[in-house]
Short mmCIF file of C-alpha atoms and ligand atoms in Angstrom, two decimals:
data_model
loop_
_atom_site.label_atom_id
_atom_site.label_comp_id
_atom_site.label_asym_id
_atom_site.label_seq_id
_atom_site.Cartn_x
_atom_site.Cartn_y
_atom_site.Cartn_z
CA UNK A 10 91.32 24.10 -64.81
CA UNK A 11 91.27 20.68 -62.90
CA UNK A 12 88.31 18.15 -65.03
CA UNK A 13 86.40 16.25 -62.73
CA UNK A 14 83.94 13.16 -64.06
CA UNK A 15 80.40 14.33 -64.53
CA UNK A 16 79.12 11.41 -62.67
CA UNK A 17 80.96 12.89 -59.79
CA UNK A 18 79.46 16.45 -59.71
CA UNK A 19 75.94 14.78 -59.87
CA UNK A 20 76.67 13.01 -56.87
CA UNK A 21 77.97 15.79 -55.03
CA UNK A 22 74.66 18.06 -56.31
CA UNK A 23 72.16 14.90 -55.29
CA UNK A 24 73.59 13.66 -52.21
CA UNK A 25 71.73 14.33 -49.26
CA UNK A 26 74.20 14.14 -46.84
CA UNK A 27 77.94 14.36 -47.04
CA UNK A 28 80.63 12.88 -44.67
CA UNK A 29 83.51 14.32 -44.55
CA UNK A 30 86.89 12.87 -43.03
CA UNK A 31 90.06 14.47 -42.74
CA UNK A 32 93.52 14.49 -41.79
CA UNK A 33 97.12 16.04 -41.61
CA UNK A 34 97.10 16.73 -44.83
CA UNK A 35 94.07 18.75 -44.81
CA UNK A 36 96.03 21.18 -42.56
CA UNK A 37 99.66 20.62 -43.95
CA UNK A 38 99.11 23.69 -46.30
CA UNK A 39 98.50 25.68 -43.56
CA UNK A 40 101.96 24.68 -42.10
CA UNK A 41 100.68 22.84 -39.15
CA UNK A 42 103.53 20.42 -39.24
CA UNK A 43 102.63 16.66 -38.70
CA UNK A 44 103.19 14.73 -35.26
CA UNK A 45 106.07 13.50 -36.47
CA UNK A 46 107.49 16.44 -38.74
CA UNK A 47 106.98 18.79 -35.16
CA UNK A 48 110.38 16.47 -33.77
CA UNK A 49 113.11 19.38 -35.02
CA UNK A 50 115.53 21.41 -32.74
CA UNK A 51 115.35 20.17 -28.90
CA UNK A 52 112.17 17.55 -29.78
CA UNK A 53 114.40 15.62 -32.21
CA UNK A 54 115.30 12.95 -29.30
CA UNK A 55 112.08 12.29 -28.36
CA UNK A 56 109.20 9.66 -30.28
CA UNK A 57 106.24 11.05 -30.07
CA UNK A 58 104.51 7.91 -29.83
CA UNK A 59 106.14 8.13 -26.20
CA UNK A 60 105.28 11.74 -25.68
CA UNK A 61 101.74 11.34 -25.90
CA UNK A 62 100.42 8.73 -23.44
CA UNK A 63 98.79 8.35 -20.40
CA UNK A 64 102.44 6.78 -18.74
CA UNK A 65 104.65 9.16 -20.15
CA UNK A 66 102.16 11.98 -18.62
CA UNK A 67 102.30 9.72 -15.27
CA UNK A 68 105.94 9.68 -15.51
CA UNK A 69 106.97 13.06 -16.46
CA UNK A 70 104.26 15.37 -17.02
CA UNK A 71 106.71 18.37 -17.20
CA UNK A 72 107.60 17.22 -19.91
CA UNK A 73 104.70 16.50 -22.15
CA UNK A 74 103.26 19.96 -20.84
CA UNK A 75 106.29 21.71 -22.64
CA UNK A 76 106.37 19.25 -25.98
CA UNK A 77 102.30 20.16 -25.84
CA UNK A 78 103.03 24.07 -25.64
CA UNK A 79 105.67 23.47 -28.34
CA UNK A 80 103.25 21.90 -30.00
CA UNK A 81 100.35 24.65 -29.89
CA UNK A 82 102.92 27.45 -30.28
CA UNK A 83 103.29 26.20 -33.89
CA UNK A 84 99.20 25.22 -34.52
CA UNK A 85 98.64 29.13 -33.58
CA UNK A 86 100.61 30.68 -36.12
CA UNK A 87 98.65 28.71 -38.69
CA UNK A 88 95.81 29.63 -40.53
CA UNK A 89 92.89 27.90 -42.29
CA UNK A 90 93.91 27.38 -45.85
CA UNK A 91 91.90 27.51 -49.01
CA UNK A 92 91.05 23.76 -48.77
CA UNK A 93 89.42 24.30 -45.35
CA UNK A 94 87.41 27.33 -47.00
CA UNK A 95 86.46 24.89 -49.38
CA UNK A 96 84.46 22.58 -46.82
CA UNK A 97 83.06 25.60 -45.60
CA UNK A 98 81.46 26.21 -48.70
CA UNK A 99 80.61 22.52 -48.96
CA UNK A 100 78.46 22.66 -45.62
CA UNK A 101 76.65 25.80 -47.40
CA UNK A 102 75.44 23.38 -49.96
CA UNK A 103 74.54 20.05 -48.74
CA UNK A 104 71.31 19.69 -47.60
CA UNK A 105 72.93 17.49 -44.25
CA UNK A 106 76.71 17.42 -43.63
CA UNK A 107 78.92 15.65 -41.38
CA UNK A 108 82.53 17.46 -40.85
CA UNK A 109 84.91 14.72 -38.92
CA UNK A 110 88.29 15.20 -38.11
CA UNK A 111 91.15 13.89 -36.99
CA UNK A 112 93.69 16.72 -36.30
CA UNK A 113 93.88 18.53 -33.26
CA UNK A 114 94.37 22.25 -34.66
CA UNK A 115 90.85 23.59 -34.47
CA UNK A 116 91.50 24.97 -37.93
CA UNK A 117 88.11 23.56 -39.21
CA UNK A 118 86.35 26.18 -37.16
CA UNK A 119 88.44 28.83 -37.48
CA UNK A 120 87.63 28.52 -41.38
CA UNK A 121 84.35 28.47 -40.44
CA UNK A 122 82.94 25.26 -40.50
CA UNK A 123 80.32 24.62 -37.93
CA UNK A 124 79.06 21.20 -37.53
CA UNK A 125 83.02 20.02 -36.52
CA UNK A 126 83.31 15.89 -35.18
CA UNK A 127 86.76 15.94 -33.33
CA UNK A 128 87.99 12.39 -33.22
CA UNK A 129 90.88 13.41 -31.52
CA UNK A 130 90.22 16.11 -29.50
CA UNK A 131 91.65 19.56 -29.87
CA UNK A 132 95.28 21.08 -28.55
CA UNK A 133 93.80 24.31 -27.69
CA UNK A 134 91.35 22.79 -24.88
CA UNK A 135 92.73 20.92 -21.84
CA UNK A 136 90.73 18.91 -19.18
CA UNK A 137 91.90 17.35 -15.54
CA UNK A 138 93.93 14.52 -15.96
CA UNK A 139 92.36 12.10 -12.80
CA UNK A 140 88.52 14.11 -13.23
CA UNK A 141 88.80 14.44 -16.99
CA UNK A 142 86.87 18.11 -16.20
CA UNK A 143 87.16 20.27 -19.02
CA UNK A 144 89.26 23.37 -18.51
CA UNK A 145 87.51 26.63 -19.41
CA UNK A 146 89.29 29.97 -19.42
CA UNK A 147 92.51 30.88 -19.02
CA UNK A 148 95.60 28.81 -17.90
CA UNK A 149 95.82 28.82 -14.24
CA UNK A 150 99.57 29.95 -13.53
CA UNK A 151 102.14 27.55 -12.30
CA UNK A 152 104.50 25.29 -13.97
CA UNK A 153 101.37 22.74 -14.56
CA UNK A 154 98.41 23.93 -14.06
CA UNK A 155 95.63 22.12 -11.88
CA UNK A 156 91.95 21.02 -12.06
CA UNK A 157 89.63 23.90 -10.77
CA UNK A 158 87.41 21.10 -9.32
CA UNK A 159 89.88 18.67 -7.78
CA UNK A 160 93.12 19.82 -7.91
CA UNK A 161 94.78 17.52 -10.57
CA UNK A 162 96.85 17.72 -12.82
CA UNK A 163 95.19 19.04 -16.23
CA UNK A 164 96.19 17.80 -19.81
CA UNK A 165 96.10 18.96 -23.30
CA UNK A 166 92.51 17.52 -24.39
CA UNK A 167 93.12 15.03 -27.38
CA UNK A 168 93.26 11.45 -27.19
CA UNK A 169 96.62 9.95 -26.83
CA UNK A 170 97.86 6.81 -27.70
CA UNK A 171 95.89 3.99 -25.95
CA UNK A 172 93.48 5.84 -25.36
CA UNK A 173 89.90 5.73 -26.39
CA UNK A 174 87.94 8.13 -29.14
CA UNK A 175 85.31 10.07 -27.15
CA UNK A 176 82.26 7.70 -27.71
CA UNK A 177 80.35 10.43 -28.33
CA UNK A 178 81.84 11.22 -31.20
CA UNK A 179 82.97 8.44 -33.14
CA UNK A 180 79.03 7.07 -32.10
CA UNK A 181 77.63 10.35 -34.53
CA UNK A 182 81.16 9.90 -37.40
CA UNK A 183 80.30 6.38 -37.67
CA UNK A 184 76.51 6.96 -38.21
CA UNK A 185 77.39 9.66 -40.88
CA UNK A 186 79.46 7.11 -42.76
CA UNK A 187 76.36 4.37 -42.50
CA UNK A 188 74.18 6.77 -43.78
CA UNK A 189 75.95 9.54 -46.13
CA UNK A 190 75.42 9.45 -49.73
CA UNK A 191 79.17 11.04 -50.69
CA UNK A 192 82.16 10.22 -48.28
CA UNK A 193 85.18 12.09 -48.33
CA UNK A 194 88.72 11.11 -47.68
CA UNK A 195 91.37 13.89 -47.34
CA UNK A 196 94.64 14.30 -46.50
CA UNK A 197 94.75 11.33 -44.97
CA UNK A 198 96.52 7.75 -44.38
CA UNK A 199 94.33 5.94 -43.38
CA UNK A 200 96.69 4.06 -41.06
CA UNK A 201 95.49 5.02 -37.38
CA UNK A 202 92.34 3.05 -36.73
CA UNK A 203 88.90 3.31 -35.82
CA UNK A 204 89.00 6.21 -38.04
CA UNK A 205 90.83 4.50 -40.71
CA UNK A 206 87.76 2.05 -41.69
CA UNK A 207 85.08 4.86 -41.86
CA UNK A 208 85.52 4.99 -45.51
CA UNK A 209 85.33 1.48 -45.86
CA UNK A 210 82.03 1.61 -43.98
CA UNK A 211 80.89 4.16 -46.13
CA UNK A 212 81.79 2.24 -49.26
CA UNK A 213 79.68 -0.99 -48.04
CA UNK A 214 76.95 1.67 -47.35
CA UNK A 215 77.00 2.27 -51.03
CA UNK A 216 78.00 5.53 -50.60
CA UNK A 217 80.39 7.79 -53.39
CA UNK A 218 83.97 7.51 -51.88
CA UNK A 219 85.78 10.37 -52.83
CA UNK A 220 89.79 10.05 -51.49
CA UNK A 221 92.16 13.25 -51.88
CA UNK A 222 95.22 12.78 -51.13
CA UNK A 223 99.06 13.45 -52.24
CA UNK A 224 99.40 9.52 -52.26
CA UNK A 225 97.26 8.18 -54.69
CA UNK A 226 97.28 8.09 -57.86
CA UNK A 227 94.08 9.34 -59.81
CA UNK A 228 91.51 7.16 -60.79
CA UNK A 229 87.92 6.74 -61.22
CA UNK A 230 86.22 3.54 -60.46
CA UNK A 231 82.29 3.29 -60.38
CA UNK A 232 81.37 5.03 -56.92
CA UNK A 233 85.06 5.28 -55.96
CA UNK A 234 87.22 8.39 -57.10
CA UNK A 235 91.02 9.03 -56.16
CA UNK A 236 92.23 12.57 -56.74
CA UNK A 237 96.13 13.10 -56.23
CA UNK A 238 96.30 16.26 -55.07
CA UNK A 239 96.71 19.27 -52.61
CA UNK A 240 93.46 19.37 -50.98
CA UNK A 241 93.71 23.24 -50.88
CA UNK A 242 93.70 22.83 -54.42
CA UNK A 243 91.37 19.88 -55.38
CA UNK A 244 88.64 20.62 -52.59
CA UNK A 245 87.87 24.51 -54.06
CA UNK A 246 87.90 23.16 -57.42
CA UNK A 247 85.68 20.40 -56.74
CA UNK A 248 83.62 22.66 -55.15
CA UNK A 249 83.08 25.54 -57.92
CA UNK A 250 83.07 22.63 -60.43
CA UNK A 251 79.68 21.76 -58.94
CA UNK A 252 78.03 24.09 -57.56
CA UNK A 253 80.40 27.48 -58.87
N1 APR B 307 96.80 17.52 -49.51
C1 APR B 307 96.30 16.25 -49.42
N2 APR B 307 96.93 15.26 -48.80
C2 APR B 307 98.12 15.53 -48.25
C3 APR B 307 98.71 16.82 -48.29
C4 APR B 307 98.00 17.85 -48.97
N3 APR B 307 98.45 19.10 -49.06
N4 APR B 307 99.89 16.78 -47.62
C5 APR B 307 100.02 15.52 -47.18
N5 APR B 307 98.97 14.76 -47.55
C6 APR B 307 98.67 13.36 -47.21
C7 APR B 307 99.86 12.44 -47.12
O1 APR B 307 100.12 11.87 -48.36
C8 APR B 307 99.39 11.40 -46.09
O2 APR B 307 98.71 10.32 -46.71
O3 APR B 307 98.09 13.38 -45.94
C9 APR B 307 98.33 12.14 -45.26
C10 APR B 307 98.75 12.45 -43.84
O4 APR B 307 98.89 11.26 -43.15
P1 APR B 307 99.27 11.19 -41.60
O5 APR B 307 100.43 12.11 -41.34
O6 APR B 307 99.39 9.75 -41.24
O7 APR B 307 98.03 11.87 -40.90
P2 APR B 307 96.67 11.27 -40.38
O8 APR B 307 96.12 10.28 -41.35
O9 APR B 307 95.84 12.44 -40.00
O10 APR B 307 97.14 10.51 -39.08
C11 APR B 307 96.17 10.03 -38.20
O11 APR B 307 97.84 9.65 -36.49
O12 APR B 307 99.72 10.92 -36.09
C12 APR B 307 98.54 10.40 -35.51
O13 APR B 307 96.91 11.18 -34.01
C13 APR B 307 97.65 11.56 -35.14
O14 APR B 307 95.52 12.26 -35.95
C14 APR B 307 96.73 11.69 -36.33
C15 APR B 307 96.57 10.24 -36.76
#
């Protein structure tokens, strides 16, 4: 039975409105491998960091298409874990609640969840490269398939490096972090910005930060709690420990 700080639990059953941010590691139970982990076999050569840009699309788009499929070959044979069910549950009981992500792998609403901010886009969609149209339906055939509407080239539909968050989104994820009363770190490093100082936001908003994450070590601080942990673990405790 994980013990979590009564103070804590009150939060979670008072707060209005909880903000929710995760990462990789919300998804790494699920064995959605990380960005970096995905390099094995024939991807080993490659950097990702110069997979997934606007140039190395430019220069050879062939290529990112196939590291892309690669890519969302492995996302589909992954399912939602129990931390994912968790936040499901979590939406249930907050009277407002913000879901952002960073990942890619849709696995949020495949669990369930429904009010979903993706910061980064999501591998299973794809939009026109020069008309950034989105895509709907299925894959026109052809080694790369084209823009219904113009005839360009389409892309995977997540934001690459360089590139900017869709404003839309990161406009309502930095609002919920202004305004929540509990914030939620997960699975997380916290190293790829804008979405890196949403906690701090939240924190100067004198909201409850609550980080979860395999790197921390646990410890309470007023308003501030780190859990060390497997979010599909700590996130469905937390969540029968205040409302089970
Ligand atoms: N439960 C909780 N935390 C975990 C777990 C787990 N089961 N497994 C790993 N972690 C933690 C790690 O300790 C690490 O701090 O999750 C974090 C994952 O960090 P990153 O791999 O840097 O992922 P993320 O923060 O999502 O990266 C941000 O960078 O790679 C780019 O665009 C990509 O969206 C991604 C962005």
């Amino acid at each position: 039975m994980m013990k979590f700080p009564s103070d804590l639990l009150e939060a979670l059953r008072a707060a209005q409105h909880i903000a929710v941010l995760t990462g990789a590691g919300a998804s790494a139970e699920s064995g959605v491998p990380t960005f970096r982990d995905a390099q094995t076999g024939l991807w080993a050569q490659f950097d990702p960091e110069e997979l997934a840009t606007p140039e190395a699309f430019r220069r050879n788009p062939k290529l990112v298409w196939e590291w892309y499929a690669w890519r969302r070959t492995l996302v589909e044979r992954a399912q939602p874990n129990p931390g994912h069910f968790a936040l499901v549950e979590m939406e249930r009981h907050a009277p407002q609640f913000t879901l952002i992500t960073q990942n890619v792998d849709g696995l949020h609403q495949l669990a369930g969840s429904r009010n979903v901010i993706e910061l980064h886009g999501n591998i299973r969609r794809y939009k026109c490269f020069a008309c950034e149209t989105p895509h709907s339906g299925p894959l026109p055939e052809g080694e790369i398939p084209t823009c219904a509407s113009c005839g360009g080239l389409l892309r995977p539909d997540v934001v690459w490096f360089g590139e900017c968050l869709p404003a839309q989104a990161y406009r309502v994820a930095l609002e919920a972090a202004q305004t929540c009363d509990v914030f939620f770190s997960v699975g997380t490093s916290g190293l790829v910005e804008p979405a890196a100082s949403l906690p701090r936001i939240a924190r100067r908003a004198l909201a409850t930060v609550v980080t979860i994450n395999l790197d921390v070590k646990t410890e309470w601080s007023p308003n501030a709690y780190a859990i060390h942990g497997k979010s599909g673990e700590v996130l469905p405790a937390l969540v029968s420990a205040a409302w089970g």
